[in-house]
XYZ file of C-alpha atoms in Angstrom:
445
model
C 19.558 -3.138 21.596
C 22.176 -5.290 23.690
C 21.746 -7.921 26.097
C 23.871 -6.148 28.641
C 27.100 -8.216 27.791
C 28.237 -6.335 24.807
C 26.690 -8.852 22.305
C 23.704 -7.845 20.088
C 20.634 -9.897 20.945
C 18.468 -10.396 17.833
C 15.432 -11.427 20.096
C 15.866 -8.312 22.253
C 15.457 -6.399 19.099
C 12.516 -8.465 18.166
C 10.818 -7.778 21.364
C 11.137 -4.045 20.742
C 9.784 -4.350 17.399
C 6.912 -6.188 18.471
C 5.599 -2.546 18.914
C 5.938 -2.032 15.320
C 2.654 -1.487 13.308
C 3.261 -2.895 9.727
C -0.330 -2.221 9.129
C -1.951 -3.018 5.679
C -3.503 0.288 4.835
C -6.335 0.458 2.357
C -7.960 3.500 0.282
C -11.617 4.087 1.144
C -12.131 5.445 -2.134
C -16.036 5.754 -1.813
C -16.662 8.151 1.124
C -17.951 11.382 1.905
C -15.272 14.076 1.458
C -14.687 16.866 3.890
C -14.568 20.612 3.062
C -16.076 22.491 0.322
C -19.400 20.688 0.279
C -17.700 18.206 -2.028
C -18.910 14.539 -2.138
C -16.509 12.290 -4.065
C -18.477 9.414 -5.511
C -18.982 7.000 -8.301
C -22.258 7.751 -9.934
C -24.122 5.671 -12.528
C -23.659 8.749 -14.625
C -20.365 8.687 -16.642
C -18.165 11.451 -17.248
C -19.580 11.521 -20.957
C -23.124 12.516 -19.597
C -22.359 14.135 -16.375
C -24.280 17.489 -15.872
C -22.491 20.663 -14.867
C -23.744 21.498 -11.238
C -22.625 25.151 -11.404
C -25.420 27.656 -11.525
C -23.772 30.012 -14.081
C -22.175 27.225 -16.250
C -22.194 28.130 -19.962
C -23.660 26.163 -22.676
C -21.012 23.332 -23.099
C -21.247 20.341 -25.403
C -20.608 17.558 -22.680
C -19.717 14.971 -25.278
C -17.200 17.285 -26.767
C -15.788 18.048 -23.419
C -15.456 14.647 -22.548
C -13.896 13.783 -25.745
C -11.404 16.711 -25.641
C -10.397 15.894 -22.074
C -10.003 12.220 -23.017
C -7.512 13.383 -25.810
C -5.480 15.498 -23.149
C -5.267 12.466 -20.816
C -4.319 10.144 -23.628
C -1.581 12.556 -24.980
C -0.150 12.677 -21.406
C -0.036 8.992 -21.008
C 1.549 8.465 -24.296
C 4.047 11.264 -23.643
C 5.247 9.331 -20.589
C 5.492 6.117 -22.506
C 7.489 7.692 -25.422
C 9.460 10.129 -23.484
C 8.073 13.262 -24.885
C 8.266 15.928 -22.110
C 6.868 18.799 -24.153
C 3.812 16.748 -25.230
C 3.244 15.950 -21.471
C 2.917 19.692 -20.599
C 1.366 20.957 -23.678
C -2.001 21.094 -22.262
C -0.982 22.684 -18.866
C -1.837 26.325 -18.249
C 1.357 28.058 -19.118
C 0.562 31.039 -16.857
C 0.855 28.802 -13.939
C 4.537 28.508 -13.625
C 4.462 26.518 -10.335
C 2.113 24.195 -11.866
C 4.225 23.820 -15.005
C 7.327 23.312 -13.004
C 5.469 20.343 -10.796
C 4.643 18.718 -14.207
C 8.069 18.721 -15.335
C 9.187 17.033 -12.068
C 6.466 14.585 -12.439
C 7.280 13.556 -15.974
C 10.835 13.110 -15.025
C 9.763 10.987 -12.099
C 7.313 8.814 -14.109
C 9.786 8.163 -16.802
C 11.981 6.440 -14.298
C 9.464 3.975 -13.083
C 9.454 2.056 -16.493
C 5.585 1.679 -17.226
C 4.644 -1.189 -19.446
C 0.948 0.327 -19.598
C -0.245 3.786 -18.580
C -3.655 5.420 -19.237
C -5.776 8.054 -17.483
C -9.616 7.594 -17.296
C -12.192 10.127 -16.246
C -14.415 9.013 -13.431
C -17.148 11.255 -11.933
C -17.414 15.067 -12.219
C -17.075 16.968 -8.972
C -18.200 20.354 -8.082
C -16.840 23.052 -5.760
C -17.988 26.592 -5.946
C -14.790 28.258 -4.600
C -12.868 26.542 -7.430
C -15.419 27.283 -10.051
C -15.224 30.934 -8.824
C -11.456 30.806 -9.240
C -11.307 29.462 -12.798
C -14.492 30.461 -14.272
C -17.785 29.194 -15.368
C -16.424 26.390 -17.752
C -14.370 24.693 -14.709
C -14.358 21.025 -14.983
C -13.200 19.317 -11.940
C -13.127 15.421 -12.377
C -11.824 12.515 -10.473
C -9.241 10.506 -12.531
C -8.166 6.794 -12.461
C -4.698 6.337 -13.220
C -4.269 2.704 -14.670
C -0.647 1.629 -14.946
C 1.567 -1.559 -14.871
C 5.264 -1.340 -13.938
C 7.364 -3.533 -16.099
C 8.741 -6.657 -14.350
C 6.845 -5.633 -11.073
C 3.202 -5.524 -11.466
C 1.706 -8.743 -12.494
C -1.457 -7.045 -13.806
C -2.501 -3.443 -14.396
C -3.457 -1.511 -11.408
C -5.524 1.587 -10.420
C -4.817 4.772 -8.440
C -6.917 7.915 -8.054
C -6.233 11.520 -8.421
C -8.039 14.711 -9.518
C -7.719 17.322 -12.170
C -9.113 20.651 -12.825
C -9.805 21.773 -16.552
C -10.910 25.044 -17.966
C -11.960 25.860 -21.616
C -10.076 28.670 -23.222
C -11.101 31.069 -25.747
C -10.007 29.197 -28.620
C -11.978 26.324 -27.474
C -9.254 24.006 -26.075
C -9.484 22.436 -22.621
C -6.432 23.020 -20.443
C -5.352 21.595 -17.117
C -5.224 24.491 -14.579
C -4.582 22.451 -11.456
C -3.523 19.033 -10.420
C -4.192 19.377 -6.766
C -7.692 21.017 -6.091
C -9.231 17.448 -5.268
C -6.283 16.375 -3.246
C -7.506 17.287 0.278
C -10.875 15.894 -0.605
C -9.761 12.500 -2.039
C -9.429 9.616 0.346
C -6.326 8.990 1.971
C -3.447 7.873 -0.136
C -4.638 9.301 -3.444
C -2.536 11.432 -5.524
C 0.317 10.409 -2.970
C 2.302 8.110 -5.101
C 6.079 8.034 -4.835
C 6.163 9.965 -8.224
C 4.008 12.613 -6.778
C 6.581 14.507 -4.618
C 9.873 15.970 -5.276
C 12.478 14.766 -7.629
C 13.086 10.918 -6.964
C 15.603 8.405 -7.915
C 14.388 4.931 -8.974
C 16.566 1.817 -8.970
C 15.794 -1.652 -10.178
C 16.888 -5.201 -9.941
C 14.939 -8.436 -10.871
C 11.751 -8.341 -9.107
C 12.851 -5.172 -7.070
C 12.120 -1.488 -7.389
C 13.241 0.913 -4.943
C 12.450 4.825 -4.708
C 14.544 7.259 -2.789
C 15.353 11.038 -3.000
C 17.232 12.196 -6.013
C 20.802 11.961 -5.058
C 20.518 9.131 -2.547
C 22.008 6.480 -4.769
C 23.955 4.730 -1.861
C 20.792 4.373 0.019
C 19.035 3.075 -2.981
C 21.699 0.477 -3.619
C 21.384 -0.572 0.124
C 17.768 -1.127 -0.156
C 18.021 -2.998 -3.515
C 20.487 -5.492 -2.014
C 18.067 -6.133 1.071
C 15.030 -6.200 -1.093
C 16.636 -8.952 -3.214
C 17.352 -11.032 -0.140
C 13.991 -10.584 1.346
C 12.107 -11.415 -2.169
C 14.185 -14.603 -2.346
C 13.355 -15.524 1.179
C 9.612 -15.174 0.695
C 9.594 -16.818 -2.615
C 11.296 -19.785 -1.105
C 9.179 -19.967 2.220
C 5.835 -18.948 1.455
C 3.594 -21.922 0.685
C 3.133 -22.615 -2.865
C 5.910 -19.916 -3.750
C 5.574 -16.339 -4.663
C 6.425 -14.804 -7.962
C 5.489 -11.095 -7.303
C 7.915 -8.406 -6.762
C 9.011 -6.095 -3.951
C 8.469 -2.198 -4.351
C 10.302 -0.130 -1.456
C 9.529 3.426 -1.162
C 11.966 5.174 1.290
C 11.443 8.830 0.860
C 11.765 11.889 3.183
C 7.909 12.504 3.084
C 6.043 11.544 6.046
C 2.697 10.606 4.127
C 3.005 8.319 1.156
C 0.452 5.873 -0.165
C -1.668 6.150 2.996
C 1.329 5.320 5.131
C 1.109 8.142 7.652
C 4.237 8.630 9.575
C 3.161 12.008 10.671
C 1.127 10.241 13.403
C 3.423 10.291 16.536
C 2.774 6.460 17.283
C 3.731 5.481 13.679
C 6.654 7.851 13.683
C 8.036 6.301 16.788
C 7.288 2.609 16.421
C 6.761 1.805 12.847
C 9.705 0.611 10.512
C 7.724 0.014 7.425
C 4.228 -0.481 6.145
C 2.667 -2.374 3.165
C 0.029 -0.430 1.361
C -2.312 -1.997 -0.830
C -2.363 -1.887 -4.565
C -5.746 -2.372 -6.397
C -6.652 -3.961 -9.454
C -10.009 -2.231 -9.165
C -10.823 0.648 -6.958
C -13.091 0.188 -3.865
C -16.398 1.012 -5.051
C -15.850 0.137 -8.727
C -16.631 -3.606 -8.570
C -16.738 -4.463 -4.799
C -16.875 -2.289 -1.735
C -13.389 -3.114 -0.747
C -11.902 -3.130 -4.112
C -9.875 -5.910 -5.632
C -6.365 -6.160 -4.289
C -3.507 -7.421 -6.419
C -0.453 -6.437 -4.567
C 1.063 -4.018 -2.089
C 3.977 -1.400 -2.157
C 6.167 -1.097 1.138
C 6.669 2.548 2.543
C 9.624 2.911 4.818
C 9.346 5.148 7.951
C 11.798 8.071 7.121
C 12.437 8.370 10.935
C 13.568 4.761 11.364
C 15.125 4.117 7.885
C 18.474 3.077 9.239
C 16.686 0.311 11.248
C 15.165 -1.619 8.427
C 17.011 -4.757 7.419
C 16.250 -7.587 5.066
C 14.255 -9.326 7.686
C 11.962 -6.177 8.059
C 11.362 -6.285 4.256
C 10.704 -10.114 4.398
C 7.966 -9.224 6.666
C 6.431 -6.608 4.690
C 6.936 -8.663 1.462
C 4.904 -11.532 3.042
C 2.010 -8.997 3.335
C 2.538 -8.184 -0.343
C 2.422 -11.770 -1.192
C -0.887 -12.329 0.702
C -2.540 -8.959 -0.266
C -4.473 -10.531 -3.150
C -6.185 -13.182 -0.876
C -8.620 -10.642 0.603
C -9.219 -8.515 3.746
C -10.743 -10.899 6.054
C -7.956 -12.980 7.780
C -7.771 -12.428 11.563
C -4.931 -10.138 12.541
C -3.107 -12.923 14.284
C -2.913 -14.709 11.099
C -1.709 -11.631 9.091
C 0.931 -10.518 11.338
C 1.851 -13.984 12.513
C 2.558 -15.374 9.008
C 4.740 -12.178 8.036
C 6.703 -12.647 11.344
C 7.197 -16.327 10.890
C 8.671 -15.672 7.413
C 10.652 -12.811 8.809
C 12.423 -15.190 11.431
C 13.466 -17.938 9.084
C 16.931 -18.551 7.724
C 17.733 -15.864 5.274
C 20.669 -15.123 2.965
C 22.965 -12.547 4.319
C 21.321 -12.616 7.814
C 22.357 -14.343 10.919
C 20.087 -17.310 11.908
C 17.830 -16.632 14.791
C 17.710 -18.721 18.214
C 14.049 -19.855 17.419
C 13.953 -22.514 20.099
C 14.777 -19.996 22.830
C 12.551 -17.490 21.426
C 9.735 -19.966 21.488
C 10.321 -20.722 25.036
C 10.474 -16.894 25.910
C 7.198 -16.317 24.259
C 5.555 -19.314 25.988
C 6.793 -18.128 29.475
C 6.629 -14.255 29.007
C 3.191 -14.006 26.918
C 1.335 -17.130 26.420
C 1.248 -17.915 30.257
C -0.513 -14.661 30.936
C -2.879 -14.678 27.703
C -6.468 -16.002 27.920
C -7.004 -16.012 23.900
C -5.313 -15.311 20.709
C -4.795 -11.567 19.999
C -8.060 -9.854 19.020
C -8.426 -7.740 15.852
C -9.776 -4.793 17.839
C -7.013 -4.513 20.295
C -4.066 -6.094 18.277
C -1.951 -2.926 18.003
C -3.029 -1.510 21.530
C -1.338 -4.726 22.995
C 1.271 -5.145 20.336
C 4.168 -6.040 22.715
C 2.218 -9.389 23.225
C 0.130 -9.622 19.969
C 3.297 -9.928 17.794
C 4.969 -12.711 19.785
C 1.767 -14.595 20.239
C 0.777 -14.402 16.665
C 4.202 -15.766 15.715
C 3.798 -18.650 18.119
C 0.351 -19.447 16.625
C 1.910 -19.682 13.031
C 4.922 -21.436 14.279
C 2.608 -24.170 15.885
C 0.619 -24.459 12.723
C 3.482 -24.792 10.272
C 5.126 -27.385 12.432
C 1.856 -29.418 13.104
C -0.145 -28.968 9.776
C 2.588 -28.021 7.166
C 2.919 -25.045 4.811
C 0.239 -26.236 2.027
C -2.451 -26.550 4.790
C -1.460 -23.248 6.339
C -1.375 -21.349 2.941
C -4.750 -22.667 2.111
C -6.259 -21.872 5.413
C -4.953 -18.188 5.073
C -6.305 -17.909 1.593
C -9.926 -19.083 2.867
C -9.798 -16.952 5.909
C -8.707 -13.882 4.002
C -11.447 -14.388 1.261
C -14.407 -15.661 3.165
C -13.754 -15.277 6.886
C -15.938 -12.199 7.185
C -17.597 -13.232 10.676
C -16.481 -15.169 13.702
C -18.825 -17.818 12.584
C -17.174 -18.022 9.263
C -13.708 -18.126 10.697
C -14.577 -20.933 13.056
C -16.154 -22.933 10.216
C -13.155 -22.539 8.099
C -10.806 -23.451 10.656
C -12.668 -26.433 11.753
C -12.692 -27.705 8.055
C -8.938 -27.375 7.889
C -7.622 -27.871 11.303
C -10.351 -29.696 13.324
C -10.261 -26.707 15.735
C -11.567 -23.045 16.098
C -9.456 -20.033 17.144
C -10.365 -20.971 20.681
C -9.253 -24.529 20.032
C -5.962 -23.380 18.619
C -5.109 -21.252 21.732
C -5.772 -24.242 23.989
C -3.584 -26.367 21.634
C -0.765 -23.774 22.120
C -1.221 -23.864 25.955
C -1.106 -27.702 25.798
C 2.110 -27.617 23.724
C 3.746 -25.310 26.141
C 2.802 -27.537 29.142
C 4.106 -30.725 27.252
C-alpha cells in the first residue's frame, strides 16, 4: 500500500496486516471422528493385544500380526534413513499402482528432509466395516505415530499421526494396501505433512529448512534468505535468546499441517501460520500434548507478500510454542508483533515512535480493555496494534527478562483469569485490567 504520495508506508501495510490471522493451530488428536462409525482413540489396550472388531475376522495370532506389522514399519523407516527405495515399497500392494506411485513420491520427498531419527509406531487398531469389506476379513486398520527428528532442525524427536491399512496375504505376509483410509477420520493436520503431497524441493541453511514445490528453486532461495534474517532477529531479540530453527513450508496446497487456506477468511487475510509440533501427541501424556516447536506454513494466495518481518513474527511463535497453551492472545500476538517491528538485517527500520502515537490515538482511545481471547480475531484491526502497544510498554518499563519470564508462566499456568491475574500481580504488580489503565496513563502523559 502507498500513503498517497508515491512512497510506500510500512505502517500503512502494518495496519492492513493487522487483519492477518497467524494463529497457532493444534491437532486435537483425541476426538470423535466423523463418518463410518469410526472413533479414533487411544485405549489402554495396546496394538499387541487389540481385539479385531469385525464379525467375520478369521483366527489371527494377534501377537504375530503386531510383530509382523512392526517389522514392516521398521523396514520402511530404515529404508528412508539408508536411501533404499525398493525396501521402502517392498511391503506395499503391487497391484495398486497408484498407491505404489504415491509411495515412491513419498520416499523421494522424505529423503530430502534429512532425518536424524525416524520410526513408526502402531497405536490403536480402528475398525470400519466398509474398509473391511473392501480388503477382506484380515483387514488391519491402525493409527500410526511417526516419530522423527530433522537433522539440525528439531531439538528433540517429535511425533505426528497417520493411518495405514494392512491385509494378510495367502503366504502369511502382511502388506500395506492403503495409506489414506484413515485420513478423513484423523484429526485436522494429521497425514498432511509437507512430504505427504506431490513432489517437493527442500532447501537448507543453518537453522533453516524451506519446502516448496519441485522446480521452484528460485522461490526456495528467496525464502531461505528471508528465513535466515528472521531466525537471526528472533535469536537476538527474544529474551534469553532462541536456539531453535525456522521451518517454512510454501507449497501450492491449501491445507497443510492444519493451516487451512481453503477457508475464505484465511485465504484472503493470512500471510502465514505457525502450526504446532509435538513431543508427545495430545492424549498420550497430557490432554493438550507437549509442544516442542512449530513449523510455519505460508498462504499460497499471499506468498509474494511474505517478507523477513512476517517470518520473524511467525518464528517468535515458534520460539514460544514450548511454553504452553494458556498465555492470553494479546501476549502471544503482541510479543510476535513486537519482535517483528524491531530493527532487522536487510529490512528498513520502522518509524516506531509515530506508530506508537497512531495506535494510541486511533485504537487505544476507543478501547475499554485489552483484546479478549474470544473476540481477538473478530476485531483484528484493533487487536494487533493494541497487543503490540501492550508489549511495547512491558518491554520498555520492565525489560526483556521480566517479560520473557511472565510469558512463560502465563503460557504454562495461566489457565483461568484468576491465574492470569495472580501471575501478573507477582511479576508486574498489576493485573490485565491494571495494565490497560497503565497504557491509558502513558498515552495521557
